Amino acid sequence: MTVFDGSVLPARKTYLAGGRAGVRVPMREVPLTDGGVVVLYDTSGPYTDPEHVVDLERGLPRLREPWIAARRPGETQRGLARRGVITPEMEFVAIREGVEPEVVREEIAAGRAVLPAGRRHPETEPMIIGRRFLVKINANIGNSATTSSLEEEVDKMRWAIRWGADTVMDLSTGRRIHETREWILRNSPVPIGTVPIYQALEKVKGDPARLSWEVFRDTVVEQCEQGVDYMTVHPGVRLPYVPLTARRKTGIVSRGGSLMAAWCLAHHEENFIYTNFAELCEIFAEYDVTFSLGDGLRPGSIHDANDEAQFAELRTLGELTRIAWEHDCQVMVEGPGHVPMHKIEENVRLQQELCGEAPFYTLGPLTTDIAPGYDHITSAIGAAMIGWYGTAMLCYVTPKEHLGLPDKDDVKAGVIAYKIAAHAADLAKGHPGAQAWDDALSDARFEFRWEDQFNLALDPDTARAYHDETLPAAPAKTA
Amino acid sequence: MTVFDGSVLPARKTYLAGGRAGVRVPMREVPLTDGGVVVLYDTSGPYTDPEHVVDLERGLPRLREPWIAARRPGETQRGLARRGVITPEMEFVAIREGVEPEVVREEIAAGRAVLPAGRRHPETEPMIIGRRFLVKINANIGNSATTSSLEEEVDKMRWAIRWGADTVMDLSTGRRIHETREWILRNSPVPIGTVPIYQALEKVKGDPARLSWEVFRDTVVEQCEQGVDYMTVHPGVRLPYVPLTARRKTGIVSRGGSLMAAWCLAHHEENFIYTNFAELCEIFAEYDVTFSLGDGLRPGSIHDANDEAQFAELRTLGELTRIAWEHDCQVMVEGPGHVPMHKIEENVRLQQELCGEAPFYTLGPLTTDIAPGYDHITSAIGAAMIGWYGTAMLCYVTPKEHLGLPDKDDVKAGVIAYKIAAHAADLAKGHPGAQAWDDALSDARFEFRWEDQFNLALDPDTARAYHDETLPAAPAKTA
């Protein structure tokens, strides 16, 4: 089957039908030369369906429109789950994950999973983030003042989901933030996350001291209206915690975190997102936008891992999780960053304990600082481990981390490294069905079914190209 | 400082002098723009010393010649250590690792570390492999009938050590095995390992049934005479264990293991390396060649990890370790392969228990089978973890694993991924001094000392190139 960009994916698009009208779950079906078939989770959206005519101006089909129309504003997946309702979205993800719909409902009701699907983003194919489900990965994209056009960002989004990104965060800065996001949202089949403080900062001409609750709130509403599915906010960067970062090697490395810290210090006042958190919950609930409680004080180096600044913020995020839950908001909690291997497990344990088992969503973590240019690898190690310990979603890191903005090759490298980490974690967690993929590929390998081995690979193009470079066909073997 | 290949390493070669004549330990010194200096472990040999004139025909200086001359054949580092002698090689590695010489002697005497330095390889700069020391990495190179010349293989060896390989295994097959190895040995400052059964097979025209103890023994002696520092042999593939692989997905994937299994089945006799192991020990002791007891029955897929075939062989390797120790031979024990994360720790625990804490030397392990083309990453995850749990040396895996023979780019990608894994393990083990490197780089990052950040990077060229691709100079930040 030919997909966009002229590349060939050796797979067929297939759909699994649900019990109710419109629930039609896309999967990737890999036909094998021995007559078998392997069915894989598919994030690539309608773009890999030969029936779909791509029209970026018109955007994707609005598959969730009737489901949303049947719901009142303020009815969230969590609220419905708690009232015992299995929504079409829940049925969709149950089929996608191969579990009973009741499991999905229970996990969402308990706050252990989120189903990020904003009221204004009917194009989303529902997916779930929670430790009982497949480990998910997020890819960050976003233009800046100096690089990339709207089309390029949409292209990066489509490229990221083609290789397996489960959600995409648009971290654009500079002019045309709104327009870039509009293009991405209307053309994205995966949930889109943002960091609204970035746009708020543009509105105050880049001066963090001029930020305010009003500017921030209006930006959040604008983004909710537009269809964002989840937002990273930094209410945990409280005024008393800022001095805790003084003895760090790398201070505050989160951009959102440093903006909030700068505002707190400039005004010597408590973080306005913290003080207005209940009102923020009302807005998020109205649009069923999922909270991603940002770790603005996450460590930016091995030296700073698991310090008091980080854990003080985490305790606050735990309190806020419970407040958001009272508003029936869905919540996930973000985590670091840079953490040596022996300190990774503590992060998950504490987050799960302090935040009532709300899903953990971590950036990496990078397990060493010495390899700029290879931080997709330094962090894939940490990501695989933290996923195994119970993290629900892994935010990718590309080879350009710390060095520059990722291009398309970097996006692919980051997504592939993180798909590896997520799948390794699924295997280690004993996720039912995860090992079937490995087994199918290993069978193909042992029987020298090269085409099947390539087609089952996470990246068939690269596997085939590497093989074809060396002749004769015998694989390299080591003692 | 300009080194071979026209590349620039932003570092100076420096030497730390020992207490006795000739002990002069090479280090890499990175000068910082703030006046500081970071001193790093250096595997690159004389090639990065501007005073050294490269002459591949003549080979490297024979720095260990006087030390070896003062010793009788059969006096091994282990034997000397057990008699309380601190050899010049031990003093050398003590300086290199930043520990007391007595620690080195004790660890070698106890069998918990090996110092692989063959009597006939005076060019080696001594290094140590053991869980109390820095985690080491090995790079496999080797020509085949179809690809690469002698010069290319020497070039790959120099390339591998330039990026940080601590030892190199020459896995050449086909014609010119002896000549290739001669070139590599005479020009290698790191220990060279081999798998002598490969050459023995060439001598019997590729028919494993025609292998014999005599052919094998003569090959081992030839390689000992030539200067090999350690050899992988497969005495643990015993006749009764072969049927245990019948229900595997991927049978026997080790080339040496499958040759021995083929021989056992063809003759229905016990493995001739096992039955002649005492004689083999006498040969190894005479030349102080270190055993690397191969895991011929290692799993080749996630499905086969930690099975009875693998652990039956490991128990035999434990018995043989003790026999080799009685001959004062140095021993390390090889491990898998393909292992999901949750089964990695058991490998180290069992190996340490069954093999009397002899150093563990593992290939990867790969933590999933689904990513051919990226197995340097699937396995860097497993390598970092198994290093943390106590593995002393990690055998690299390149992106071409399962697909073809590695070229120079693949060698570099494999070495870098494994240096990351080894260093992440050193950090997690709390190795004294390991974090100083991360701290220096993080300080440079926080203070925007870009040149220092590049120069301290594991791969300065790539870090600098990635940064220069994106303008302006501001690093990518994420929320």
Coordinates of C-alpha atoms in Angstrom, one line a residue, chain A residues 140 146-147 169 171 195 198 232 234 248-256 295 298 300-304 334 338 340-343 363 366-378 380-381 384-385 387-389 399-407 410 412-413 416-417 419-421 423-430 434-435 437-443 445-446 450 453-454 456-459 462-479, chain B residues 140 146-147 169 171 195 198 232 234 248-256 295 298 300-304 334 338 340-343 363 366-378 380-381 384-385 387-389 399-407 410 412-413 416-417 419-421 423-430 434-435 437-443 445-446 450 453-454 456-459 462-479:
Chain A
N140 CA 6.8 17.3 20.4
T146 CA 13.0 31.4 12.6
T147 CA 12.2 28.1 11.2
M169 CA 2.4 18.4 21.4
L171 CA 5.1 23.7 21.2
V195 CA 1.6 24.6 26.8
Y198 CA 3.9 29.9 25.6
T232 CA 0.5 21.4 30.2
H234 CA 2.6 24.7 35.8
R248 CA 21.2 23.2 41.7
K249 CA 23.7 22.8 38.9
T250 CA 21.1 23.6 36.2
G251 CA 18.5 25.7 38.0
I252 CA 15.1 25.5 36.3
V253 CA 15.2 24.0 32.8
S254 CA 11.5 23.7 32.0
R255 CA 10.5 26.7 29.9
G256 CA 7.1 26.9 31.5
D295 CA 6.9 19.5 36.4
R298 CA 12.2 19.0 37.0
G300 CA 18.0 19.4 34.1
S301 CA 21.0 17.3 35.0
I302 CA 22.0 14.1 36.7
H303 CA 23.3 16.2 39.6
D304 CA 19.8 17.7 40.3
E334 CA 4.5 15.1 34.3
H338 CA 17.5 13.8 33.8
P340 CA 20.4 8.2 36.8
M341 CA 19.1 4.7 36.6
H342 CA 19.1 4.0 40.3
K343 CA 16.9 6.9 41.1
L363 CA 10.2 13.3 29.5
L366 CA 18.0 10.9 30.3
T367 CA 20.3 8.6 32.3
T368 CA 23.5 10.6 31.6
D369 CA 24.4 14.1 30.5
I370 CA 27.5 13.3 28.6
A371 CA 26.1 12.5 25.1
P372 CA 24.5 15.6 23.5
G373 CA 23.6 14.5 19.9
Y374 CA 22.5 11.1 21.3
D375 CA 19.9 12.0 23.9
H376 CA 17.3 9.9 22.1
I377 CA 19.5 7.0 23.3
T378 CA 20.5 8.3 26.8
A380 CA 15.4 5.7 25.7
I381 CA 17.2 3.8 28.4
A384 CA 12.0 2.0 28.9
M385 CA 12.8 1.6 32.7
G387 CA 7.7 2.7 31.6
W388 CA 8.3 -0.7 33.1
Y389 CA 7.9 0.8 36.6
P399 CA 18.9 13.6 18.8
K400 CA 18.8 17.5 18.7
E401 CA 17.8 17.9 22.4
H402 CA 19.9 20.6 24.0
L403 CA 21.4 21.5 20.6
G404 CA 18.7 22.7 18.2
L405 CA 15.2 22.2 16.7
P406 CA 14.4 18.8 15.4
D407 CA 13.9 18.3 11.7
D410 CA 15.1 13.8 14.2
K412 CA 11.6 9.9 13.2
A413 CA 14.7 9.0 15.2
I416 CA 11.5 5.1 16.8
A417 CA 13.7 5.2 19.9
K419 CA 8.5 3.1 20.4
I420 CA 11.3 0.7 21.3
A421 CA 11.3 1.9 24.9
H423 CA 7.3 -1.8 23.7
A424 CA 10.2 -3.0 25.8
A425 CA 8.2 -1.7 28.8
D426 CA 5.0 -3.5 27.6
L427 CA 7.0 -6.7 27.4
A428 CA 8.5 -6.3 30.9
K429 CA 5.1 -5.5 32.3
G430 CA 3.8 -8.7 30.7
A434 CA 2.8 -7.5 23.5
Q435 CA 5.1 -10.4 22.9
W437 CA 4.9 -9.1 17.8
D438 CA 8.3 -10.2 18.9
D439 CA 7.4 -13.8 18.4
A440 CA 6.2 -13.2 14.9
L441 CA 9.4 -11.4 14.0
S442 CA 11.6 -14.0 15.6
D443 CA 9.8 -16.8 13.8
R445 CA 14.0 -14.4 11.4
F446 CA 14.6 -18.0 12.3
W450 CA 13.4 -11.9 5.1
Q453 CA 11.1 -9.7 9.0
F454 CA 11.3 -6.4 7.2
L456 CA 7.2 -6.6 10.8
A457 CA 10.0 -4.3 11.7
L458 CA 9.2 -1.0 13.5
D459 CA 10.9 0.7 10.5
T462 CA 15.6 1.0 7.3
A463 CA 15.7 -2.8 8.0
R464 CA 15.4 -3.5 4.2
A465 CA 18.0 -0.8 3.3
Y466 CA 20.6 -2.1 5.8
H467 CA 20.1 -5.6 4.6
D468 CA 20.4 -4.7 0.9
E469 CA 23.7 -2.8 1.6
T470 CA 25.6 -6.0 2.4
L471 CA 25.8 -8.9 0.0
P472 CA 25.4 -11.9 0.1
A473 CA 22.2 -12.1 2.1
A474 CA 23.6 -13.9 5.2
P475 CA 23.1 -12.0 8.4
A476 CA 26.0 -10.9 10.5
K477 CA 26.5 -13.4 13.4
T478 CA 28.5 -13.0 16.5
A479 CA 30.0 -15.5 18.7
Chain B
N140 CA 33.4 -6.7 17.2
T146 CA 33.2 -11.0 0.5
T147 CA 34.0 -7.7 2.2
M169 CA 37.1 -8.9 19.0
L171 CA 35.6 -12.2 14.2
V195 CA 36.7 -17.1 18.7
Y198 CA 36.0 -19.9 13.4
T232 CA 35.8 -17.2 23.4
H234 CA 32.2 -23.0 23.9
R248 CA 12.8 -22.7 21.2
K249 CA 11.6 -20.2 18.7
T250 CA 15.1 -19.4 17.5
G251 CA 17.2 -22.5 18.3
I252 CA 20.9 -21.9 18.7
V253 CA 21.9 -18.5 17.4
S254 CA 25.5 -18.3 18.6
R255 CA 27.7 -19.3 15.7
G256 CA 30.3 -21.0 17.9
D295 CA 27.2 -18.9 26.0
R298 CA 22.2 -18.0 24.6
G300 CA 18.2 -15.5 20.2
S301 CA 14.7 -14.0 20.9
I302 CA 12.6 -12.6 23.7
H303 CA 10.7 -15.9 23.7
D304 CA 13.7 -18.0 24.5
E334 CA 29.6 -14.6 28.5
H338 CA 17.8 -11.2 23.9
P340 CA 13.1 -8.6 28.3
M341 CA 13.8 -6.1 31.0
H342 CA 12.2 -8.0 33.8
K343 CA 14.4 -11.0 33.2
L363 CA 26.0 -9.2 24.4
L366 CA 18.3 -6.7 23.3
T367 CA 15.1 -5.9 25.2
T368 CA 12.8 -6.5 22.2
D369 CA 13.0 -8.2 18.8
I370 CA 10.8 -5.7 16.8
A371 CA 13.3 -3.2 15.7
P372 CA 15.9 -4.6 13.3
G373 CA 18.0 -1.6 12.1
Y374 CA 17.9 -0.2 15.6
D375 CA 19.3 -3.0 17.7
H376 CA 22.1 -0.7 19.1
I377 CA 19.2 1.0 20.9
T378 CA 17.1 -2.1 21.8
A380 CA 21.7 -0.3 24.9
I381 CA 18.6 -0.4 27.2
A384 CA 22.8 -0.2 30.7
M385 CA 20.6 -2.2 33.0
G387 CA 25.8 -3.1 33.7
W388 CA 24.1 -1.5 36.6
Y389 CA 23.2 -5.0 38.0
P399 CA 22.5 -1.0 13.8
K400 CA 23.3 -3.8 11.3
E401 CA 22.8 -6.6 13.8
H402 CA 20.7 -9.4 12.1
L403 CA 20.9 -7.6 8.8
G404 CA 24.5 -7.3 7.6
L405 CA 28.1 -6.6 8.3
P406 CA 28.8 -3.3 10.1
D407 CA 30.7 -0.5 8.2
D410 CA 27.8 1.3 12.3
K412 CA 30.8 4.2 15.6
A413 CA 27.0 4.1 16.3
I416 CA 28.7 5.4 21.2
A417 CA 25.5 3.6 22.2
K419 CA 29.6 4.1 26.0
I420 CA 26.3 5.7 26.9
A421 CA 25.1 2.4 28.5
H423 CA 28.5 5.3 31.7
A424 CA 24.9 5.2 32.7
A425 CA 25.7 2.0 34.6
D426 CA 28.8 3.6 36.2
L427 CA 26.6 6.4 37.5
A428 CA 23.9 4.1 38.8
K429 CA 26.5 2.0 40.6
G430 CA 27.8 5.2 42.2
A434 CA 31.8 8.9 37.2
Q435 CA 29.5 11.8 37.8
W437 CA 32.0 14.1 33.7
D438 CA 28.2 14.7 33.8
D439 CA 28.6 17.6 36.2
A440 CA 31.3 19.3 34.1
L441 CA 29.1 19.1 31.0
S442 CA 26.0 20.2 32.9
D443 CA 27.8 23.2 34.3
R445 CA 25.4 23.7 29.5
F446 CA 23.9 25.9 32.2
W450 CA 28.9 25.9 24.1
Q453 CA 29.7 21.4 26.0
F454 CA 30.8 20.2 22.6
L456 CA 33.1 17.3 26.7
A457 CA 30.5 15.4 24.6
L458 CA 31.0 11.7 24.0
D459 CA 31.0 12.7 20.3
T462 CA 28.1 15.4 16.1
A463 CA 27.1 17.7 19.0
R464 CA 28.8 20.6 17.2
A465 CA 27.3 19.7 13.8
Y466 CA 23.7 19.4 15.2
H467 CA 24.0 22.7 16.9
D468 CA 25.3 24.5 13.9
E469 CA 22.5 23.2 11.7
T470 CA 19.9 25.3 13.6
L471 CA 20.2 29.1 13.8
P472 CA 20.1 31.1 16.0
A473 CA 22.1 29.5 18.7
A474 CA 19.3 29.1 21.2
P475 CA 18.8 25.4 22.3
A476 CA 15.5 23.7 21.8
K477 CA 13.5 23.7 25.0
T478 CA 10.5 21.7 25.9
A479 CA 7.9 22.3 28.5

